CSV table of C-alpha atoms and ligand atoms in Angstrom, one decimal:
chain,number,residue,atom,x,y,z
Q,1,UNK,CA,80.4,-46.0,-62.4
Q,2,UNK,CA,76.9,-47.0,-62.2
Q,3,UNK,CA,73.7,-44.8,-61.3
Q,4,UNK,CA,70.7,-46.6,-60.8
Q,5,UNK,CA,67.3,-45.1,-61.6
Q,6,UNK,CA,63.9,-45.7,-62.0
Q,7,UNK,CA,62.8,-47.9,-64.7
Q,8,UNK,CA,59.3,-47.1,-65.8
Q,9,UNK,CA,57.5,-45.0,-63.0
Q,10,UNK,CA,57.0,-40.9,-62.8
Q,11,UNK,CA,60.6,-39.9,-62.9
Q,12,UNK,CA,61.9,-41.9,-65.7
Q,13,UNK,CA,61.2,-39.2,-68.2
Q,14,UNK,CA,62.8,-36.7,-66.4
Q,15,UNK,CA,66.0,-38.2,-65.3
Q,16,UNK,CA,66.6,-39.2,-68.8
Q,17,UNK,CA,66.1,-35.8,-69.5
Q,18,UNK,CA,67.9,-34.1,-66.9
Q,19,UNK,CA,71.2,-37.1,-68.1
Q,20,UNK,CA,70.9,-36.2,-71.6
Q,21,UNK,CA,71.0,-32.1,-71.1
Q,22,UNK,CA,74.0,-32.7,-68.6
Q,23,UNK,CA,75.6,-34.4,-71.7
Q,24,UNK,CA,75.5,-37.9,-71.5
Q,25,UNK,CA,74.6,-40.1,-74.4
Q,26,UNK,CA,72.5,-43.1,-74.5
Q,27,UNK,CA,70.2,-45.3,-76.4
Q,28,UNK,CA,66.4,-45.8,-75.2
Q,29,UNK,CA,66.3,-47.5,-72.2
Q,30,UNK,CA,63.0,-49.2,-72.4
Q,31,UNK,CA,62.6,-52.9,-71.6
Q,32,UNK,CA,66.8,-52.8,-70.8
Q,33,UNK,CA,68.0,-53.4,-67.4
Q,34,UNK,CA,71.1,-51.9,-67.8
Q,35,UNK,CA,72.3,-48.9,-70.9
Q,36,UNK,CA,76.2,-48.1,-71.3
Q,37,UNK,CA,76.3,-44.3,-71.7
Q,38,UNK,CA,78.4,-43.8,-74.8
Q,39,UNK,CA,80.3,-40.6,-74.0
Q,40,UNK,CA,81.2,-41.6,-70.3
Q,41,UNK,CA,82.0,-44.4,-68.3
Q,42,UNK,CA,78.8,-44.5,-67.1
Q,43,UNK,CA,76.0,-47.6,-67.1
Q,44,UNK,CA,72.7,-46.8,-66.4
Q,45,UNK,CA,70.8,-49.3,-64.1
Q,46,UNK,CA,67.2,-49.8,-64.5
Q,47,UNK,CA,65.1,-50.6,-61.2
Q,48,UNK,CA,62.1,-50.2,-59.4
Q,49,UNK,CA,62.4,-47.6,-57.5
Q,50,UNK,CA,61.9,-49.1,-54.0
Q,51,UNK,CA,65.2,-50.8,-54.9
Q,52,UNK,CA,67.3,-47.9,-56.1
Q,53,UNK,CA,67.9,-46.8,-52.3
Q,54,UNK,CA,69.7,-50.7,-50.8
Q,55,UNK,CA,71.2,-50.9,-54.3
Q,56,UNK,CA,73.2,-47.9,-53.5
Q,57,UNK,CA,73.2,-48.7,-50.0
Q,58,UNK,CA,74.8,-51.5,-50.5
Q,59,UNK,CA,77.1,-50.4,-53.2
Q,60,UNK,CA,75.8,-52.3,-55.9
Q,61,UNK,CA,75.1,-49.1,-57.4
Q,62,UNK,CA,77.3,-46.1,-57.1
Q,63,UNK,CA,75.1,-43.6,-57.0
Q,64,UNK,CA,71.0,-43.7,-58.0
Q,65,UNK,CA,68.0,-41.0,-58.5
Q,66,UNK,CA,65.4,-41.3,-56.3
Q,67,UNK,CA,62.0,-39.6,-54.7
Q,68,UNK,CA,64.1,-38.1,-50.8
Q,69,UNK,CA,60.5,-40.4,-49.6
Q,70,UNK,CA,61.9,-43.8,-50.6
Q,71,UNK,CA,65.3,-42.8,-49.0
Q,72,UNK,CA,63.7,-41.6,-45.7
Q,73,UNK,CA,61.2,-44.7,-45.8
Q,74,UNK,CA,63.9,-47.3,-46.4
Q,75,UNK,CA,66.4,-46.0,-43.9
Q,76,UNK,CA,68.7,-46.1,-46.5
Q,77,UNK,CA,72.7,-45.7,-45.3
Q,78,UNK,CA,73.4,-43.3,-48.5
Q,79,UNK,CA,75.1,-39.3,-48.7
Q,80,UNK,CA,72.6,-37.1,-50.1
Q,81,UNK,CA,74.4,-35.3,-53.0
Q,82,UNK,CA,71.4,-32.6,-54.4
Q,83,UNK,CA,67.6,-32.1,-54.6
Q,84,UNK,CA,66.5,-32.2,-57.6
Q,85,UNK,CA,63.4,-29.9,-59.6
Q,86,UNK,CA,61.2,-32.6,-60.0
Q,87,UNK,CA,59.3,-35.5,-58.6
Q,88,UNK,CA,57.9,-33.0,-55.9
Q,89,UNK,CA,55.2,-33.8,-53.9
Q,90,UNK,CA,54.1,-33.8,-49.8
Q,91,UNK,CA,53.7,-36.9,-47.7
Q,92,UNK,CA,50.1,-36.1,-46.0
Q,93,UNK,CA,47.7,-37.7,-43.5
Q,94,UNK,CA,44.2,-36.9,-45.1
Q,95,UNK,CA,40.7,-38.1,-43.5
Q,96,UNK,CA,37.3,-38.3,-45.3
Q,97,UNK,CA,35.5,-34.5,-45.9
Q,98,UNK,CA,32.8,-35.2,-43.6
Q,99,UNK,CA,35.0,-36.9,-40.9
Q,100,UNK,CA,34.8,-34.6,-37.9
Q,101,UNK,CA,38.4,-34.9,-37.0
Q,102,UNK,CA,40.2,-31.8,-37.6
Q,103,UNK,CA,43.9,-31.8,-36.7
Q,104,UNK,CA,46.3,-34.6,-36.4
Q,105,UNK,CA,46.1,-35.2,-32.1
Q,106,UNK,CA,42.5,-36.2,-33.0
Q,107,UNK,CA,43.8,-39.7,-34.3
Q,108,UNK,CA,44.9,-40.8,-31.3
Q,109,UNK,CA,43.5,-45.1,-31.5
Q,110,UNK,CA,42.4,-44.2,-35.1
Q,111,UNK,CA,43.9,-46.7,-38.2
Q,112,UNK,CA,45.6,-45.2,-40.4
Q,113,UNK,CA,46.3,-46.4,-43.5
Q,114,UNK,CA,50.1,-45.9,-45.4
Q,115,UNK,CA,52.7,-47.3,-47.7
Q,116,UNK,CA,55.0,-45.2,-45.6
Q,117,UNK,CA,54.7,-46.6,-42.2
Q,118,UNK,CA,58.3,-46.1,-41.4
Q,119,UNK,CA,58.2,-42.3,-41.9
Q,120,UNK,CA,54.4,-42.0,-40.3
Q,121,UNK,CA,55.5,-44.4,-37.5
Q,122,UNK,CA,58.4,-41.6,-36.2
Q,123,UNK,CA,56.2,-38.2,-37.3
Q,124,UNK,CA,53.2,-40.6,-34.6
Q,125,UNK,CA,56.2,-40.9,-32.1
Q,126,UNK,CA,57.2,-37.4,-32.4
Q,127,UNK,CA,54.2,-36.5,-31.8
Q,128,UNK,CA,53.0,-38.9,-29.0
Q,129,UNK,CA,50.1,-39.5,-31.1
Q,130,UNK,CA,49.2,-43.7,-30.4
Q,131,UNK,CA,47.3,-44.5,-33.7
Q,132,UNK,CA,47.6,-47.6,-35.3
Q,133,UNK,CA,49.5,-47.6,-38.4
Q,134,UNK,CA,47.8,-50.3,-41.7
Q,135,UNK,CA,50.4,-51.0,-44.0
Q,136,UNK,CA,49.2,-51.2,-47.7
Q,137,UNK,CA,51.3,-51.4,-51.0
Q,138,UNK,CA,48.9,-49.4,-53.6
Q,139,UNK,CA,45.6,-47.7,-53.5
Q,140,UNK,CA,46.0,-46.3,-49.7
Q,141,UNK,CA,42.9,-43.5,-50.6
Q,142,UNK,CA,40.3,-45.5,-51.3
Q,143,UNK,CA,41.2,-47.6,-47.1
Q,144,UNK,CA,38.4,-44.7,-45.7
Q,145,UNK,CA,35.8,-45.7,-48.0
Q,146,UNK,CA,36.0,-49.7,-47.6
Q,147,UNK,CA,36.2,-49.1,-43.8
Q,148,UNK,CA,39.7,-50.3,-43.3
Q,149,UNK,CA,40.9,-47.3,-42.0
Q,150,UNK,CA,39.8,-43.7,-40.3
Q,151,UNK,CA,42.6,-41.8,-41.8
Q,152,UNK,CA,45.4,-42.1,-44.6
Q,153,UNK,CA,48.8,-41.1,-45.3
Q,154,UNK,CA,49.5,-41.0,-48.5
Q,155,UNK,CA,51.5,-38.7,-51.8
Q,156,UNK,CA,50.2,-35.6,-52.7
Q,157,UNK,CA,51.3,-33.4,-56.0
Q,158,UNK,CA,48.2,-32.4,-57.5
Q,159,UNK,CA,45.5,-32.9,-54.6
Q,160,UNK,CA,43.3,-34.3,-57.5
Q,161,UNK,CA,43.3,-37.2,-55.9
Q,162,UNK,CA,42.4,-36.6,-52.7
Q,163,UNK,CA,39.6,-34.9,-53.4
Q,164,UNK,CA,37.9,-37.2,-56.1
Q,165,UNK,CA,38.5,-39.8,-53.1
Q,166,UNK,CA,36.3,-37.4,-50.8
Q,167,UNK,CA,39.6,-36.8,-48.7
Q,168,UNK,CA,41.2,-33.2,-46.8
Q,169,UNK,CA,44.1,-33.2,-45.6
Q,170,UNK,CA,45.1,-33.0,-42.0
Q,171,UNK,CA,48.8,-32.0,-41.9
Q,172,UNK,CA,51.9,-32.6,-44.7
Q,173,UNK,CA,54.4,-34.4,-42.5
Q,174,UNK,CA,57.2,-34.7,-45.2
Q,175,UNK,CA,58.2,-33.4,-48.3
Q,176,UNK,CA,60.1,-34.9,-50.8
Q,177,UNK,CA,61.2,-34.2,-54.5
Q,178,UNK,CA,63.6,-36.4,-56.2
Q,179,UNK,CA,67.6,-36.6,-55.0
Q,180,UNK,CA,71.0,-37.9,-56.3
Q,181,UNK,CA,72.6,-40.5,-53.6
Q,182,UNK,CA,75.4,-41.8,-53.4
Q,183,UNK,CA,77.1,-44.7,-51.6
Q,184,UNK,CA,78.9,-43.5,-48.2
Q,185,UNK,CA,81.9,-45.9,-49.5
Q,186,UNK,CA,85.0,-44.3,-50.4
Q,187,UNK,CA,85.0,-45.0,-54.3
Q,188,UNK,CA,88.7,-45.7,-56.2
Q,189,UNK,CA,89.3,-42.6,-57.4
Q,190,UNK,CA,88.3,-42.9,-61.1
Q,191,UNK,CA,84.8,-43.7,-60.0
Q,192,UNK,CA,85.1,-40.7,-57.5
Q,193,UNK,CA,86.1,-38.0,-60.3
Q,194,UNK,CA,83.3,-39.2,-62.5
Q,195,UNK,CA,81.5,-38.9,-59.8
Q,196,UNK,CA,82.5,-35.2,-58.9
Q,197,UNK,CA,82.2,-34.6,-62.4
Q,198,UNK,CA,78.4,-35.8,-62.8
Q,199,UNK,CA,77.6,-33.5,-59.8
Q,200,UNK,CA,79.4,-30.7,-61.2
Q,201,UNK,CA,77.2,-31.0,-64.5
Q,202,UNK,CA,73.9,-31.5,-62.5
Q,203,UNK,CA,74.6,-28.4,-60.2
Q,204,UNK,CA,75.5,-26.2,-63.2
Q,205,UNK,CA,73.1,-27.1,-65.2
Q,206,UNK,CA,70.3,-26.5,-62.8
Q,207,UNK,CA,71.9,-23.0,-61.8
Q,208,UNK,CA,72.1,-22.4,-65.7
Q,209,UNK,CA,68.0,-23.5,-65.7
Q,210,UNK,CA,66.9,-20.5,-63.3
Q,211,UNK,CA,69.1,-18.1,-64.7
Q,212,UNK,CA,69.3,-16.2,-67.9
Q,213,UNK,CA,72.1,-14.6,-70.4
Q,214,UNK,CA,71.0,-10.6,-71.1
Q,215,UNK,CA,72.4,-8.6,-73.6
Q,216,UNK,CA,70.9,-5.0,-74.8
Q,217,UNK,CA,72.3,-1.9,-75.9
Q,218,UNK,CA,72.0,1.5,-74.2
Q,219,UNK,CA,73.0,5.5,-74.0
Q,220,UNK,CA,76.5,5.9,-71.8
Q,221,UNK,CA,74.6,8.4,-70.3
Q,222,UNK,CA,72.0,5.9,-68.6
Q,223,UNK,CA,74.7,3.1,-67.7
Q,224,UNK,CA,74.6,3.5,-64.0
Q,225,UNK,CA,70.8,3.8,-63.7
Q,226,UNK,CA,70.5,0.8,-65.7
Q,227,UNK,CA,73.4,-1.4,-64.1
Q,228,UNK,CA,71.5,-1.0,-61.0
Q,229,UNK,CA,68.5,-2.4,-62.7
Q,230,UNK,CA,70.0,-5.6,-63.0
Q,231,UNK,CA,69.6,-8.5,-60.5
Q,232,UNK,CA,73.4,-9.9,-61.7
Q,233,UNK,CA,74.9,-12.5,-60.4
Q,234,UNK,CA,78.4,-10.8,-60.9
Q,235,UNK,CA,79.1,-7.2,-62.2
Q,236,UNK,CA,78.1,-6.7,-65.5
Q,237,UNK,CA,80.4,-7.1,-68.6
Q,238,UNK,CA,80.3,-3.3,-70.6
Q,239,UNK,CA,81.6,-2.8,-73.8
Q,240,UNK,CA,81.9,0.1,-75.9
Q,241,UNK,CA,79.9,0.4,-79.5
Q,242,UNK,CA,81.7,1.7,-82.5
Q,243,UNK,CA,79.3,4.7,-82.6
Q,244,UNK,CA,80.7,6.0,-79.3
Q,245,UNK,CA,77.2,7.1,-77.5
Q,246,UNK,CA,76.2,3.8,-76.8
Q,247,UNK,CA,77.3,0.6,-74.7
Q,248,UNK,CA,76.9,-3.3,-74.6
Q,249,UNK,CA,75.8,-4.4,-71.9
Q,250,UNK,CA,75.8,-8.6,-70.9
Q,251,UNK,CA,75.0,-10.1,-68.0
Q,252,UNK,CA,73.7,-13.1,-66.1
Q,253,UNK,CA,70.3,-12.6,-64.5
Q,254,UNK,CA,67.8,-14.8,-62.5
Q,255,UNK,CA,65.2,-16.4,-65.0
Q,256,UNK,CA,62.4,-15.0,-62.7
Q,257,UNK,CA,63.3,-11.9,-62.9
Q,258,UNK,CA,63.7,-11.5,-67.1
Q,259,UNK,CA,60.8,-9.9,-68.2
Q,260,UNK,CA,60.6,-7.2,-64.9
Q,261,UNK,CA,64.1,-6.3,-66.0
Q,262,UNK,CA,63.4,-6.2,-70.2
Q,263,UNK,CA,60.8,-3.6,-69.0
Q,264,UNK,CA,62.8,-1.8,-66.4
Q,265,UNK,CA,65.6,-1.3,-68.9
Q,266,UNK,CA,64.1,-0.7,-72.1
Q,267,UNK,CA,62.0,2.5,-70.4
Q,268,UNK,CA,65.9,3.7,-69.7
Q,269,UNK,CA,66.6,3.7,-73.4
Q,270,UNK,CA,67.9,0.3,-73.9
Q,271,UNK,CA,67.9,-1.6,-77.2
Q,272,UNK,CA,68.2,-4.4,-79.1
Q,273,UNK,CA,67.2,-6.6,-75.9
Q,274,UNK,CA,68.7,-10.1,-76.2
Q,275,UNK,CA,68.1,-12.7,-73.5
Q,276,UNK,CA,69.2,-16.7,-74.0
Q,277,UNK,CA,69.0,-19.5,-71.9
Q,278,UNK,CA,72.2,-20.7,-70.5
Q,279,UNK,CA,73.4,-24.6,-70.7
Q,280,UNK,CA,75.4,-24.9,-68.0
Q,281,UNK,CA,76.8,-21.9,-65.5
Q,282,UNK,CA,79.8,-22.3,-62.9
Q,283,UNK,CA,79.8,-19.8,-60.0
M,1,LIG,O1,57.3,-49.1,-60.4
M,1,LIG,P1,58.0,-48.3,-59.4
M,1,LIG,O2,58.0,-49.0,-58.0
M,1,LIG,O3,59.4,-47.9,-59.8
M,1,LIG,O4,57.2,-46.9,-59.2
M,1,LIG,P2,56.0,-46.6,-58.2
M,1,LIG,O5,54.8,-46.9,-58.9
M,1,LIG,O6,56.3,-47.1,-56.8
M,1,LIG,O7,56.3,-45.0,-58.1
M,1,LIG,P3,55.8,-43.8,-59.0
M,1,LIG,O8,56.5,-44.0,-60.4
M,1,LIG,O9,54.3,-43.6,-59.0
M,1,LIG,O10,56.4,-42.6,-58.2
M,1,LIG,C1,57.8,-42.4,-58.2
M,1,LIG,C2,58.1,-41.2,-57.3
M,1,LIG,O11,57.5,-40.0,-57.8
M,1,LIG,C3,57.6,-41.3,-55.9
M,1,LIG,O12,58.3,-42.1,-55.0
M,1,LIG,C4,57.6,-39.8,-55.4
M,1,LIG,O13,59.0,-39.5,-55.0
M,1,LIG,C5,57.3,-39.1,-56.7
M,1,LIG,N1,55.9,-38.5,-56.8
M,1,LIG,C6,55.7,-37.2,-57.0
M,1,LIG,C7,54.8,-39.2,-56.6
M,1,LIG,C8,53.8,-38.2,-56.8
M,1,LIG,N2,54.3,-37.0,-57.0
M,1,LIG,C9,52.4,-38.7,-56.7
M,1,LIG,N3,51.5,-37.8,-56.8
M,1,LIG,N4,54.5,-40.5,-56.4
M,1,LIG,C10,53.2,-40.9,-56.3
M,1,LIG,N5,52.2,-40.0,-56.5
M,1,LIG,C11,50.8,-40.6,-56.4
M,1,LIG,C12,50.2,-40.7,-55.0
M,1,LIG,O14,50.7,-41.9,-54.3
M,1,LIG,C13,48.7,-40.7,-55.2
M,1,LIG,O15,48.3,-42.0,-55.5
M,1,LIG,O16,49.9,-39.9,-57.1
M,1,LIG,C14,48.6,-39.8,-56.4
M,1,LIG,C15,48.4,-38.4,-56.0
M,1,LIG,O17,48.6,-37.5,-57.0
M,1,LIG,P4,47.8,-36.1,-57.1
M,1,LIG,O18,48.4,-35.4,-58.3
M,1,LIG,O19,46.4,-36.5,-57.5
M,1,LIG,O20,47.9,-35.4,-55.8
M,2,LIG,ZN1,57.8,-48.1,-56.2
């Protein structure tokens, strides 16, 4: 089966990561277009990632890793499989601080300058907003500035850039992170069950991310106050020590939650406090 992902770009480093705690093994994939994974039948498929969407479209790829924005710009005929934690950002239109347009209605006949002009074109429609929309490839913030545009529509993560371009931003009309696709072709079924199985391994591995393993010891006399301490995902797991006052306790327990819980519990009288991440978790 073959994924496609991005080459060299913002979430190459974190797709490898995400394929390598899942399991799979491969060698580096810089200046390669395409790396066998070792422990799967698997190739990886290097691309930019403006291409990653038709490839898998098109079923040249079987599935691919790709910003949600690409899809949505490029139309692409692909089945969504799972967001994924990273590659997060907001699709905004921004005008220049001391413009004195305020909210979006207030570009009606503006320009507005976008490398997404598909998904700006339908949020303008939507909206019954007529502006006129300046398709450009790179450096959309700096269109104000060389008076080629009033307004811009561009990717935000950190907002540095907007505001070392003199920018605010209007409205977020999209956001995106990064997503697994896959091609809406019926696959033969060995390509299918890796296919299953490499969303089975993402989704646990990202429910094992935001959740923890707890373990502590406590008096049998607090057990019930403590158990309801415990934001578990299932009932807990009790066990009894060989000194016969006190108990095991294990559970499973949202990451968020771990240090609240530490502190809830150890005021109860439990010890030995033990929490672990998790590699991969099933529900
Ligand atoms: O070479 P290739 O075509 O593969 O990559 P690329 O250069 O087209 O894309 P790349 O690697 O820059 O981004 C890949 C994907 O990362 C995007 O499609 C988004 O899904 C996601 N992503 C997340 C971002 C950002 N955050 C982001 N901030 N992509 C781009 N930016 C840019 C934005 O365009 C702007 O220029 O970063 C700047 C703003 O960042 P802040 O932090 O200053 O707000
Ligand atoms: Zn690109």
């Amino acid at each position: 089966m073959k994924i496609a992902i991005q080459k060299n770009g913002r979430l190459t480093s974190n797709i490898i990561e995400l394929l390598k705690n899942i399991g799979y093994e491969f060698d580096p994939i810089k200046n390669k277009l395409l790396v066998k994974v070792r422990n799967a039948d698997i190739e990886l498929l290097l691309l930019r990632d403006d291409d990653i969407p038709e490839y898998v479209q098109d079923g040249i790829a079987d599935a691919g890793i790709v910003g949600l924005n690409i899809v949505k710009e490029k139309s692409a005929q692909v089945k969504i499989l799972c967001d994924l934690p990273f590659g997060c950002c907001d699709l905004a239109i921004a005008v220049p601080k001391k413009s004195r347009i305020n909210t979006v209605s207030q570009l009606k006949n503006m320009n507005i300058a976008t490398s997404y002009p598909n998904i700006l074109r339908k949020f303008l429609n939507k909206n019954k907003i007529p502006a006129n929309i300046i398709e450009l490839s790179g450096s959309v913030e700096i269109a104000p500035s060389l008076n080629i545009a009033n307004a811009i529509c561009d990717l935000v993560s950190s907002g540095i850039t907007m505001r070392t371009n003199g920018l605010k931003v209007l409205k977020n009309i999209f956001s995106s992170s990064a997503t697994l696709i896959r091609t809406k072709n019926r696959l033969p079924s060995n390509k299918e069950s890796i296919m299953n199985n490499l969303l089975l391994r993402i989704k646990s591995y990202l429910i094992a991310c935001k959740n923890r393993y707890i373990m502590m010891n406590a008096p049998k006399a607090k057990l019930n106050q403590i158990c309801e301490m415990l934001p578990a995902l299932s009932s807990p797991t009790i066990m009894p020590l060989a000194d016969g006052k006190m108990l095991a306790i294990h559970t499973v327990i949202p990451q968020k939650d771990m240090y609240e819980v530490m502190d809830k519990v150890k005021k109860k009288g439990a010890s030995g406090i033990l929490i672990v991440p998790i590699q991969s978790l099933i529900i």
